[in-house]
């Protein structure tokens, strides 16, 4: 068996969380992970450390403390201003080898996945990707990651007995965002950066930021499935009146009725809205994982046996072509539009 670069006995009872940030703001997924790490660390008497890499980013440390970090390991360098997988891997690897934390959690975002894979190989450790939950056994210090597979037919519990750090990635929205506590403080521990320009094969020429749609934070979701037959205009009007966003299952996305960024589910976005109005959706597992943590689910389907009704708080058996225009009319009347 390949040995990790540091052994279980050497590992320190600390959970590290990679802090992703953009334009001076920490990404929500990193804050969600800090909250989860805090909860696990409190149960086991461990500490939580946020790993912060960038240029002029020390101002983000108080936010990390407020969301649960006890300390921030800070690497600041002009070559870290933009994420490059070579630069971030080099610095994170040195920092991890120096401090030897027992666990390292990252968001399953494009950058987080890129960094996690490289780091796991370099550190000769394991990586549990796209986990849906995480537990920590305080007796053994072993983490148990939950991963679903085979269309939800299998729930795998993964643990790393012999390798450290125990690495895992989590998609945005898997864990709730805890309320910040601005009274929390901590230590900022600088990391010496040994990065040189020759080590970087990637040069960021231009950064183009997309529309910034973040469905995982929408308070209300109006979701259309194959049953709405591509009529997303009605759903957009409903979402606007309800102060929410439009989402979709995979078939309307594949058919080009709506952009892929709005796909909800296992290969889309995992959301926690207060209300999800789910229209013409059968309730396949791959979709349900994206809304199962909604406070209230209202489902409209013309099939009384539809699986989605098992996951709904309110079930409307009816044709979306009749129910949705009637609902829209009532909401417009009430709002005076
Ligand atoms: C590896 C993998 C990953 C996947 N990831 C995702 C994912 O992230 N998100 C996702 O959504 N899917 C995903 N899928 C696909 C998923 O398994 C389902 O096929 C998909 O969710 C079904 O979408 P749907 O409910 O819109 O369509 P259907 O299953 O076709 O259901 C349509 C529903 O609409 C109802 N209906 C039809 N007409 C009307 C009407 N006039 N009024 C009211 N109701 C009506 C029908 O009764 C039916 O229940 C994935 C599949 C795989 C294999």
mmCIF file of C-alpha atoms and ligand atoms in Angstrom:
data_model
loop_
_atom_site.group_PDB
_atom_site.id
_atom_site.type_symbol
_atom_site.label_atom_id
_atom_site.label_comp_id
_atom_site.label_asym_id
_atom_site.label_seq_id
_atom_site.Cartn_x
_atom_site.Cartn_y
_atom_site.Cartn_z
ATOM 1 C CA UNK A 1 0.000 0.000 0.000
ATOM 2 C CA UNK A 2 1.298 3.466 -0.890
ATOM 3 C CA UNK A 3 2.060 5.485 2.227
ATOM 4 C CA UNK A 4 0.869 9.051 2.565
ATOM 5 C CA UNK A 5 3.604 11.654 3.044
ATOM 6 C CA UNK A 6 2.659 11.918 6.683
ATOM 7 C CA UNK A 7 1.298 9.127 8.811
ATOM 8 C CA UNK A 8 -1.875 8.843 10.884
ATOM 9 C CA UNK A 9 0.198 9.035 14.106
ATOM 10 C CA UNK A 10 1.795 12.307 12.961
ATOM 11 C CA UNK A 11 -1.490 13.991 12.061
ATOM 12 C CA UNK A 12 -2.740 16.845 14.222
ATOM 13 C CA UNK A 13 -6.388 16.903 15.336
ATOM 14 C CA UNK A 14 -7.323 19.782 13.077
ATOM 15 C CA UNK A 15 -9.737 20.175 10.182
ATOM 16 C CA UNK A 16 -8.483 22.463 7.432
ATOM 17 C CA UNK A 17 -10.870 24.157 5.033
ATOM 18 C CA UNK A 18 -9.783 25.653 1.718
ATOM 19 C CA UNK A 19 -11.119 29.201 1.402
ATOM 20 C CA UNK A 20 -12.108 30.056 -2.143
ATOM 21 C CA UNK A 21 -12.637 33.713 -2.852
ATOM 22 C CA UNK A 22 -13.365 36.022 -5.725
ATOM 23 C CA UNK A 23 -13.298 39.824 -5.900
ATOM 24 C CA UNK A 24 -12.679 40.112 -2.174
ATOM 25 C CA UNK A 25 -15.524 37.826 -1.142
ATOM 26 C CA UNK A 26 -15.223 34.300 0.268
ATOM 27 C CA UNK A 27 -17.321 31.826 -1.703
ATOM 28 C CA UNK A 28 -20.398 30.584 0.105
ATOM 29 C CA UNK A 29 -19.375 26.930 -0.213
ATOM 30 C CA UNK A 30 -16.212 27.626 1.813
ATOM 31 C CA UNK A 31 -18.296 29.263 4.557
ATOM 32 C CA UNK A 32 -20.662 26.267 4.541
ATOM 33 C CA UNK A 33 -17.648 23.986 4.977
ATOM 34 C CA UNK A 34 -16.312 26.105 7.844
ATOM 35 C CA UNK A 35 -19.670 25.662 9.609
ATOM 36 C CA UNK A 36 -19.598 21.888 9.147
ATOM 37 C CA UNK A 37 -15.961 21.694 10.231
ATOM 38 C CA UNK A 38 -16.790 23.758 13.346
ATOM 39 C CA UNK A 39 -19.641 21.402 14.253
ATOM 40 C CA UNK A 40 -17.424 18.301 13.872
ATOM 41 C CA UNK A 41 -14.475 19.913 15.653
ATOM 42 C CA UNK A 42 -16.665 20.974 18.592
ATOM 43 C CA UNK A 43 -17.873 17.385 18.979
ATOM 44 C CA UNK A 44 -14.345 16.004 19.025
ATOM 45 C CA UNK A 45 -12.373 18.776 20.758
ATOM 46 C CA UNK A 46 -10.479 19.549 17.535
ATOM 47 C CA UNK A 47 -9.693 22.904 15.942
ATOM 48 C CA UNK A 48 -10.602 24.413 12.570
ATOM 49 C CA UNK A 49 -8.085 26.142 10.323
ATOM 50 C CA UNK A 50 -8.899 28.038 7.140
ATOM 51 C CA UNK A 51 -6.310 27.948 4.365
ATOM 52 C CA UNK A 52 -6.303 31.300 2.587
ATOM 53 C CA UNK A 53 -4.163 31.849 -0.518
ATOM 54 C CA UNK A 54 -4.094 34.993 -2.637
ATOM 55 C CA UNK A 55 -2.700 38.496 -2.879
ATOM 56 C CA UNK A 56 -3.900 41.141 -0.406
ATOM 57 C CA UNK A 57 -6.499 38.828 1.092
ATOM 58 C CA UNK A 58 -5.795 39.164 4.820
ATOM 59 C CA UNK A 59 -8.952 41.283 5.117
ATOM 60 C CA UNK A 60 -10.947 38.070 4.591
ATOM 61 C CA UNK A 61 -9.652 36.506 7.819
ATOM 62 C CA UNK A 62 -12.323 38.042 10.137
ATOM 63 C CA UNK A 63 -15.044 36.495 7.972
ATOM 64 C CA UNK A 64 -13.365 33.100 8.304
ATOM 65 C CA UNK A 65 -13.282 33.500 12.099
ATOM 66 C CA UNK A 66 -16.927 34.579 12.192
ATOM 67 C CA UNK A 67 -17.944 31.422 10.309
ATOM 68 C CA UNK A 68 -16.019 29.046 12.564
ATOM 69 C CA UNK A 69 -12.250 29.106 11.949
ATOM 70 C CA UNK A 70 -9.944 29.174 14.989
ATOM 71 C CA UNK A 71 -6.995 30.208 12.840
ATOM 72 C CA UNK A 72 -6.243 31.306 9.303
ATOM 73 C CA UNK A 73 -3.112 30.059 7.569
ATOM 74 C CA UNK A 74 -2.375 32.872 5.168
ATOM 75 C CA UNK A 75 -0.210 32.718 2.043
ATOM 76 C CA UNK A 76 0.004 36.060 0.259
ATOM 77 C CA UNK A 77 2.023 36.509 -2.924
ATOM 78 C CA UNK A 78 1.494 38.295 -6.266
ATOM 79 C CA UNK A 79 1.755 34.917 -8.031
ATOM 80 C CA UNK A 80 -1.246 33.731 -6.008
ATOM 81 C CA UNK A 81 -3.469 36.622 -7.109
ATOM 82 C CA UNK A 82 -5.261 34.324 -9.563
ATOM 83 C CA UNK A 83 -5.949 30.650 -9.004
ATOM 84 C CA UNK A 84 -3.515 28.473 -10.926
ATOM 85 C CA UNK A 85 -3.483 24.825 -10.064
ATOM 86 C CA UNK A 86 0.334 24.604 -10.085
ATOM 87 C CA UNK A 87 0.800 27.602 -7.804
ATOM 88 C CA UNK A 88 -1.971 26.740 -5.371
ATOM 89 C CA UNK A 89 -0.969 23.059 -5.245
ATOM 90 C CA UNK A 90 2.648 23.952 -4.495
ATOM 91 C CA UNK A 91 1.800 26.344 -1.661
ATOM 92 C CA UNK A 92 -1.027 24.246 -0.183
ATOM 93 C CA UNK A 93 1.128 21.110 -0.292
ATOM 94 C CA UNK A 94 3.969 22.773 1.607
ATOM 95 C CA UNK A 95 1.547 24.219 4.154
ATOM 96 C CA UNK A 96 -0.173 20.870 4.722
ATOM 97 C CA UNK A 97 3.141 19.012 5.081
ATOM 98 C CA UNK A 98 4.337 21.572 7.615
ATOM 99 C CA UNK A 99 1.197 21.511 9.785
ATOM 100 C CA UNK A 100 -0.022 17.922 9.148
ATOM 101 C CA UNK A 101 -3.759 18.390 9.702
ATOM 102 C CA UNK A 102 -5.867 15.272 9.986
ATOM 103 C CA UNK A 103 -8.460 16.468 7.469
ATOM 104 C CA UNK A 104 -8.723 18.899 4.560
ATOM 105 C CA UNK A 105 -12.104 19.888 3.075
ATOM 106 C CA UNK A 106 -12.683 21.720 -0.189
ATOM 107 C CA UNK A 107 -15.662 22.847 -2.234
ATOM 108 C CA UNK A 108 -16.444 20.652 -5.237
ATOM 109 C CA UNK A 109 -16.126 23.688 -7.496
ATOM 110 C CA UNK A 110 -13.981 23.829 -10.651
ATOM 111 C CA UNK A 111 -10.986 25.209 -8.700
ATOM 112 C CA UNK A 112 -11.603 23.067 -5.615
ATOM 113 C CA UNK A 113 -11.818 19.869 -7.648
ATOM 114 C CA UNK A 114 -8.712 20.774 -9.613
ATOM 115 C CA UNK A 115 -6.703 21.511 -6.487
ATOM 116 C CA UNK A 116 -8.018 18.541 -4.487
ATOM 117 C CA UNK A 117 -7.096 15.981 -7.129
ATOM 118 C CA UNK A 118 -3.562 17.266 -7.566
ATOM 119 C CA UNK A 119 -2.966 17.594 -3.848
ATOM 120 C CA UNK A 120 -4.232 14.104 -3.082
ATOM 121 C CA UNK A 121 -1.812 12.615 -5.611
ATOM 122 C CA UNK A 122 1.075 14.723 -4.404
ATOM 123 C CA UNK A 123 0.418 13.890 -0.745
ATOM 124 C CA UNK A 124 -0.204 10.202 -1.592
ATOM 125 C CA UNK A 125 -3.484 10.324 0.221
ATOM 126 C CA UNK A 126 -7.101 9.588 -0.664
ATOM 127 C CA UNK A 127 -9.837 11.930 -1.835
ATOM 128 C CA UNK A 128 -13.559 11.388 -1.341
ATOM 129 C CA UNK A 129 -15.185 13.457 -4.072
ATOM 130 C CA UNK A 130 -18.654 15.032 -4.177
ATOM 131 C CA UNK A 131 -19.644 13.835 -0.722
ATOM 132 C CA UNK A 132 -23.141 14.464 0.588
ATOM 133 C CA UNK A 133 -22.345 14.302 4.295
ATOM 134 C CA UNK A 134 -19.453 13.968 6.728
ATOM 135 C CA UNK A 135 -19.065 12.529 10.209
ATOM 136 C CA UNK A 136 -16.076 12.335 12.535
ATOM 137 C CA UNK A 137 -15.447 9.549 15.022
ATOM 138 C CA UNK A 138 -13.909 11.400 17.989
ATOM 139 C CA UNK A 139 -12.393 8.162 19.340
ATOM 140 C CA UNK A 140 -10.438 7.186 16.233
ATOM 141 C CA UNK A 141 -10.176 10.540 14.451
ATOM 142 C CA UNK A 142 -11.452 8.838 11.307
ATOM 143 C CA UNK A 143 -13.893 10.723 9.120
ATOM 144 C CA UNK A 144 -16.775 9.004 7.378
ATOM 145 C CA UNK A 145 -17.860 10.596 4.103
ATOM 146 C CA UNK A 146 -21.199 9.781 2.553
ATOM 147 C CA UNK A 147 -21.359 9.430 -1.229
ATOM 148 C CA UNK A 148 -24.330 8.279 -3.302
ATOM 149 C CA UNK A 149 -23.911 6.243 -6.431
ATOM 150 C CA UNK A 150 -25.706 4.091 -8.983
ATOM 151 C CA UNK A 151 -28.634 6.448 -9.265
ATOM 152 C CA UNK A 152 -29.071 6.678 -5.536
ATOM 153 C CA UNK A 153 -29.407 2.908 -5.211
ATOM 154 C CA UNK A 154 -26.196 2.806 -3.202
ATOM 155 C CA UNK A 155 -25.136 5.009 -0.337
ATOM 156 C CA UNK A 156 -21.423 4.486 0.168
ATOM 157 C CA UNK A 157 -19.740 5.360 3.454
ATOM 158 C CA UNK A 158 -16.069 6.006 2.849
ATOM 159 C CA UNK A 159 -13.307 6.282 5.379
ATOM 160 C CA UNK A 160 -9.535 6.625 5.250
ATOM 161 C CA UNK A 161 -7.941 4.478 7.914
ATOM 162 C CA UNK A 162 -4.298 4.738 6.933
ATOM 163 C CA UNK A 163 -3.754 7.999 5.025
ATOM 164 C CA UNK A 164 -3.611 11.656 5.999
ATOM 165 C CA UNK A 165 -4.874 14.230 5.404
ATOM 166 C CA UNK A 166 -8.372 12.850 4.966
ATOM 167 C CA UNK A 167 -9.472 14.858 1.944
ATOM 168 C CA UNK A 168 -13.022 15.374 0.731
ATOM 169 C CA UNK A 169 -14.912 17.729 -1.592
ATOM 170 C CA UNK A 170 -18.523 18.906 -1.184
ATOM 171 C CA UNK A 171 -20.730 20.690 -3.674
ATOM 172 C CA UNK A 172 -22.224 24.090 -2.822
ATOM 173 C CA UNK A 173 -25.424 23.788 -0.813
ATOM 174 C CA UNK A 174 -24.728 20.339 0.679
ATOM 175 C CA UNK A 175 -24.306 21.894 4.130
ATOM 176 C CA UNK A 176 -26.380 24.802 5.457
ATOM 177 C CA UNK A 177 -24.768 28.189 5.834
ATOM 178 C CA UNK A 178 -24.501 28.845 9.574
ATOM 179 C CA UNK A 179 -25.095 32.308 11.001
ATOM 180 C CA UNK A 180 -21.805 34.197 11.432
ATOM 181 C CA UNK A 181 -20.614 35.167 14.897
ATOM 182 C CA UNK A 182 -18.658 38.453 14.511
ATOM 183 C CA UNK A 183 -17.420 38.200 18.109
ATOM 184 C CA UNK A 184 -15.234 35.191 17.205
ATOM 185 C CA UNK A 185 -11.531 35.934 16.728
ATOM 186 C CA UNK A 186 -8.476 33.891 15.886
ATOM 187 C CA UNK A 187 -4.845 33.854 14.837
ATOM 188 C CA UNK A 188 -3.569 34.695 11.393
ATOM 189 C CA UNK A 189 -0.536 32.493 10.766
ATOM 190 C CA UNK A 190 1.568 33.510 7.745
ATOM 191 C CA UNK A 191 2.850 30.850 5.365
ATOM 192 C CA UNK A 192 6.229 31.403 3.728
ATOM 193 C CA UNK A 193 5.678 31.229 -0.037
ATOM 194 C CA UNK A 194 8.469 29.597 -2.053
ATOM 195 C CA UNK A 195 6.743 30.014 -5.405
ATOM 196 C CA UNK A 196 8.663 31.281 -8.435
ATOM 197 C CA UNK A 197 7.292 32.309 -11.863
ATOM 198 C CA UNK A 198 9.049 29.329 -13.524
ATOM 199 C CA UNK A 199 6.877 26.932 -11.499
ATOM 200 C CA UNK A 200 3.714 28.231 -13.140
ATOM 201 C CA UNK A 201 2.802 26.844 -16.538
ATOM 202 C CA UNK A 202 -0.571 28.578 -16.483
ATOM 203 C CA UNK A 203 -0.782 32.331 -16.966
ATOM 204 C CA UNK A 204 -4.116 34.026 -16.477
ATOM 205 C CA UNK A 205 -4.541 36.398 -19.409
ATOM 206 C CA UNK A 206 -8.045 37.596 -18.662
ATOM 207 C CA UNK A 207 -10.731 36.797 -16.097
ATOM 208 C CA UNK A 208 -14.263 36.802 -17.443
ATOM 209 C CA UNK A 209 -16.873 36.496 -14.706
ATOM 210 C CA UNK A 210 -20.217 34.952 -15.699
ATOM 211 C CA UNK A 211 -23.643 36.256 -14.809
ATOM 212 C CA UNK A 212 -23.143 35.053 -11.259
ATOM 213 C CA UNK A 213 -26.297 32.977 -11.038
ATOM 214 C CA UNK A 214 -26.251 31.111 -7.717
ATOM 215 C CA UNK A 215 -29.363 28.982 -7.474
ATOM 216 C CA UNK A 216 -28.137 27.392 -4.251
ATOM 217 C CA UNK A 217 -28.955 30.651 -2.433
ATOM 218 C CA UNK A 218 -32.376 31.343 -4.020
ATOM 219 C CA UNK A 219 -35.143 31.588 -1.370
ATOM 220 C CA UNK A 220 -37.808 30.409 -3.829
ATOM 221 C CA UNK A 221 -37.363 28.055 -6.752
ATOM 222 C CA UNK A 222 -39.875 27.451 -9.509
ATOM 223 C CA UNK A 223 -38.702 24.280 -11.212
ATOM 224 C CA UNK A 224 -39.872 22.994 -14.556
ATOM 225 C CA UNK A 225 -39.527 19.408 -15.722
ATOM 226 C CA UNK A 226 -40.254 17.658 -18.977
ATOM 227 C CA UNK A 227 -43.963 18.020 -18.196
ATOM 228 C CA UNK A 228 -43.939 21.802 -18.771
ATOM 229 C CA UNK A 229 -43.006 21.060 -22.409
ATOM 230 C CA UNK A 230 -40.533 23.923 -22.665
ATOM 231 C CA UNK A 231 -42.922 26.639 -21.426
ATOM 232 C CA UNK A 232 -40.479 28.376 -19.123
ATOM 233 C CA UNK A 233 -42.015 31.809 -19.754
ATOM 234 C CA UNK A 234 -44.862 31.073 -17.346
ATOM 235 C CA UNK A 235 -42.352 29.778 -14.786
ATOM 236 C CA UNK A 236 -40.214 32.928 -15.161
ATOM 237 C CA UNK A 237 -43.254 35.128 -14.496
ATOM 238 C CA UNK A 238 -44.155 33.044 -11.434
ATOM 239 C CA UNK A 239 -40.577 33.173 -10.132
ATOM 240 C CA UNK A 240 -40.458 36.954 -10.584
ATOM 241 C CA UNK A 241 -43.694 37.387 -8.623
ATOM 242 C CA UNK A 242 -42.481 35.079 -5.864
ATOM 243 C CA UNK A 243 -39.056 36.714 -5.645
ATOM 244 C CA UNK A 244 -37.292 33.554 -6.739
ATOM 245 C CA UNK A 245 -35.399 31.876 -9.545
ATOM 246 C CA UNK A 246 -36.291 29.364 -12.221
ATOM 247 C CA UNK A 247 -34.708 25.914 -12.144
ATOM 248 C CA UNK A 248 -35.120 22.843 -14.295
ATOM 249 C CA UNK A 249 -34.635 19.116 -14.448
ATOM 250 C CA UNK A 250 -32.153 17.679 -16.895
ATOM 251 C CA UNK A 251 -34.455 16.922 -19.867
ATOM 252 C CA UNK A 252 -35.453 20.581 -20.552
ATOM 253 C CA UNK A 253 -31.779 21.527 -20.214
ATOM 254 C CA UNK A 254 -30.694 18.782 -22.629
ATOM 255 C CA UNK A 255 -33.434 19.866 -25.026
ATOM 256 C CA UNK A 256 -32.135 23.445 -24.966
ATOM 257 C CA UNK A 257 -35.211 25.056 -23.356
ATOM 258 C CA UNK A 258 -33.126 26.572 -20.554
ATOM 259 C CA UNK A 259 -29.455 27.087 -19.687
ATOM 260 C CA UNK A 260 -27.475 24.350 -17.937
ATOM 261 C CA UNK A 261 -26.636 26.615 -14.974
ATOM 262 C CA UNK A 262 -30.291 26.219 -13.924
ATOM 263 C CA UNK A 263 -30.242 22.416 -13.705
ATOM 264 C CA UNK A 264 -31.111 21.173 -10.235
ATOM 265 C CA UNK A 265 -29.924 17.825 -8.937
ATOM 266 C CA UNK A 266 -27.028 15.483 -8.613
ATOM 267 C CA UNK A 267 -25.234 16.771 -11.691
ATOM 268 C CA UNK A 268 -26.709 20.237 -11.314
ATOM 269 C CA UNK A 269 -27.082 22.505 -8.301
ATOM 270 C CA UNK A 270 -28.031 21.383 -4.782
ATOM 271 C CA UNK A 271 -30.447 23.947 -3.306
ATOM 272 C CA UNK A 272 -32.048 24.735 0.040
ATOM 273 C CA UNK A 273 -34.861 27.147 -0.835
ATOM 274 C CA UNK A 274 -37.614 28.043 1.587
ATOM 275 C CA UNK A 275 -40.111 27.032 -1.092
ATOM 276 C CA UNK A 276 -39.681 24.851 -4.166
ATOM 277 C CA UNK A 277 -42.583 24.808 -6.617
ATOM 278 C CA UNK A 278 -41.883 21.727 -8.724
ATOM 279 C CA UNK A 279 -43.898 21.498 -11.961
ATOM 280 C CA UNK A 280 -44.150 18.529 -14.308
ATOM 281 C CA UNK A 281 -41.299 16.655 -12.650
ATOM 282 C CA UNK A 282 -41.435 12.890 -12.047
ATOM 283 C CA UNK A 283 -39.169 12.876 -8.957
ATOM 284 C CA UNK A 284 -36.163 10.844 -10.071
ATOM 285 C CA UNK A 285 -33.513 10.456 -7.372
ATOM 286 C CA UNK A 286 -30.980 12.432 -9.412
ATOM 287 C CA UNK A 287 -33.300 15.414 -9.279
ATOM 288 C CA UNK A 288 -34.649 14.997 -5.729
ATOM 289 C CA UNK A 289 -31.196 15.304 -4.118
ATOM 290 C CA UNK A 290 -31.181 18.878 -5.398
ATOM 291 C CA UNK A 291 -34.307 19.962 -3.496
ATOM 292 C CA UNK A 292 -34.618 17.475 -0.635
ATOM 293 C CA UNK A 293 -33.513 20.090 1.906
ATOM 294 C CA UNK A 294 -36.084 22.674 0.805
ATOM 295 C CA UNK A 295 -38.269 23.849 3.696
ATOM 296 C CA UNK A 296 -41.463 23.330 1.702
ATOM 297 C CA UNK A 297 -41.946 21.452 -1.565
ATOM 298 C CA UNK A 298 -45.084 21.969 -3.646
ATOM 299 C CA UNK A 299 -45.401 19.534 -6.534
ATOM 300 C CA UNK A 300 -47.754 19.725 -9.498
ATOM 301 C CA UNK A 301 -48.096 16.594 -11.602
ATOM 302 C CA UNK A 302 -50.941 15.020 -13.583
ATOM 303 C CA UNK A 303 -49.930 11.515 -12.502
ATOM 304 C CA UNK A 304 -51.293 10.742 -8.999
ATOM 305 C CA UNK A 305 -48.637 8.008 -8.653
ATOM 306 C CA UNK A 306 -45.713 10.319 -9.457
ATOM 307 C CA UNK A 307 -42.688 9.688 -7.228
ATOM 308 C CA UNK A 308 -42.287 13.428 -6.617
ATOM 309 C CA UNK A 309 -45.373 13.399 -4.399
ATOM 310 C CA UNK A 310 -43.454 11.269 -1.869
ATOM 311 C CA UNK A 311 -41.051 14.185 -1.434
ATOM 312 C CA UNK A 312 -43.625 16.986 -1.452
ATOM 313 C CA UNK A 313 -45.373 18.780 1.421
ATOM 314 C CA UNK A 314 -48.223 19.880 -0.854
ATOM 315 C CA UNK A 315 -49.343 17.732 -3.793
ATOM 316 C CA UNK A 316 -51.374 19.202 -6.650
ATOM 317 C CA UNK A 317 -52.685 16.520 -8.993
ATOM 318 C CA UNK A 318 -53.382 18.407 -12.189
ATOM 319 C CA UNK A 319 -52.212 19.581 -15.561
ATOM 320 C CA UNK A 320 -49.525 22.285 -15.371
ATOM 321 C CA UNK A 321 -51.119 23.920 -18.428
ATOM 322 C CA UNK A 322 -54.211 24.598 -16.303
ATOM 323 C CA UNK A 323 -52.764 24.968 -12.796
ATOM 324 C CA UNK A 324 -49.877 27.329 -13.597
ATOM 325 C CA UNK A 325 -51.864 29.993 -15.539
ATOM 326 C CA UNK A 326 -54.493 29.977 -12.767
ATOM 327 C CA UNK A 327 -51.796 30.366 -10.091
ATOM 328 C CA UNK A 328 -50.114 33.143 -12.079
ATOM 329 C CA UNK A 329 -53.418 34.982 -12.452
ATOM 330 C CA UNK A 330 -54.095 34.820 -8.706
ATOM 331 C CA UNK A 331 -50.603 36.017 -7.823
ATOM 332 C CA UNK A 332 -50.852 38.870 -10.334
ATOM 333 C CA UNK A 333 -54.203 39.877 -8.890
ATOM 334 C CA UNK A 334 -52.815 39.873 -5.351
ATOM 335 C CA UNK A 335 -49.691 41.797 -6.291
ATOM 336 C CA UNK A 336 -51.652 44.262 -8.439
ATOM 337 C CA UNK A 337 -49.496 43.551 -11.526
HETATM 338 C C1 LIG B 1 -25.833 10.058 -13.715
HETATM 339 C C2 LIG B 1 -27.107 10.825 -13.882
HETATM 340 C C3 LIG B 1 -27.188 12.101 -13.371
HETATM 341 C C4 LIG B 1 -28.377 12.838 -13.503
HETATM 342 N N1 LIG B 1 -28.429 14.073 -12.981
HETATM 343 C C5 LIG B 1 -29.610 14.748 -13.022
HETATM 344 C C6 LIG B 1 -29.733 16.035 -12.422
HETATM 345 O O1 LIG B 1 -28.772 16.603 -11.881
HETATM 346 N N2 LIG B 1 -30.941 16.630 -12.477
HETATM 347 C C7 LIG B 1 -32.044 16.055 -13.089
HETATM 348 O O2 LIG B 1 -33.125 16.650 -13.078
HETATM 349 N N3 LIG B 1 -31.931 14.861 -13.670
HETATM 350 C C8 LIG B 1 -30.761 14.197 -13.664
HETATM 351 N N4 LIG B 1 -30.685 12.979 -14.258
HETATM 352 C C9 LIG B 1 -31.861 12.482 -14.991
HETATM 353 C C10 LIG B 1 -32.906 11.900 -14.039
HETATM 354 O O3 LIG B 1 -32.583 10.541 -13.771
HETATM 355 C C11 LIG B 1 -34.333 11.965 -14.654
HETATM 356 O O4 LIG B 1 -34.314 11.347 -15.924
HETATM 357 C C12 LIG B 1 -34.851 13.395 -14.792
HETATM 358 O O5 LIG B 1 -34.750 14.077 -13.551
HETATM 359 C C13 LIG B 1 -36.304 13.364 -15.224
HETATM 360 O O6 LIG B 1 -36.729 14.678 -15.471
HETATM 361 P P1 LIG B 1 -38.264 15.046 -15.450
HETATM 362 O O7 LIG B 1 -38.868 14.671 -14.142
HETATM 363 O O8 LIG B 1 -38.393 16.458 -15.908
HETATM 364 O O9 LIG B 1 -38.855 14.140 -16.652
HETATM 365 P P2 LIG B 1 -39.764 12.869 -16.613
HETATM 366 O O10 LIG B 1 -39.167 11.811 -15.766
HETATM 367 O O11 LIG B 1 -40.063 12.538 -18.015
HETATM 368 O O12 LIG B 1 -41.081 13.338 -15.864
HETATM 369 C C14 LIG B 1 -42.012 14.249 -16.408
HETATM 370 C C15 LIG B 1 -43.166 14.334 -15.419
HETATM 371 O O13 LIG B 1 -44.050 15.330 -15.871
HETATM 372 C C16 LIG B 1 -45.381 14.878 -15.649
HETATM 373 N N5 LIG B 1 -46.217 15.575 -16.621
HETATM 374 C C17 LIG B 1 -46.235 15.418 -17.972
HETATM 375 N N6 LIG B 1 -47.103 16.267 -18.518
HETATM 376 C C18 LIG B 1 -47.649 16.972 -17.500
HETATM 377 C C19 LIG B 1 -48.626 17.989 -17.431
HETATM 378 N N7 LIG B 1 -49.206 18.494 -18.552
HETATM 379 N N8 LIG B 1 -48.972 18.489 -16.214
HETATM 380 C C20 LIG B 1 -48.389 17.993 -15.073
HETATM 381 N N9 LIG B 1 -47.462 17.030 -15.094
HETATM 382 C C21 LIG B 1 -47.090 16.529 -16.295
HETATM 383 C C22 LIG B 1 -45.337 13.371 -15.867
HETATM 384 O O14 LIG B 1 -46.392 12.739 -15.173
HETATM 385 C C23 LIG B 1 -43.965 13.031 -15.293
HETATM 386 O O15 LIG B 1 -44.070 12.667 -13.945
HETATM 387 C C24 LIG B 1 -29.500 12.254 -14.155
HETATM 388 C C25 LIG B 1 -29.394 10.955 -14.674
HETATM 389 C C26 LIG B 1 -28.221 10.253 -14.542
HETATM 390 C C27 LIG B 1 -28.146 8.867 -15.092
#
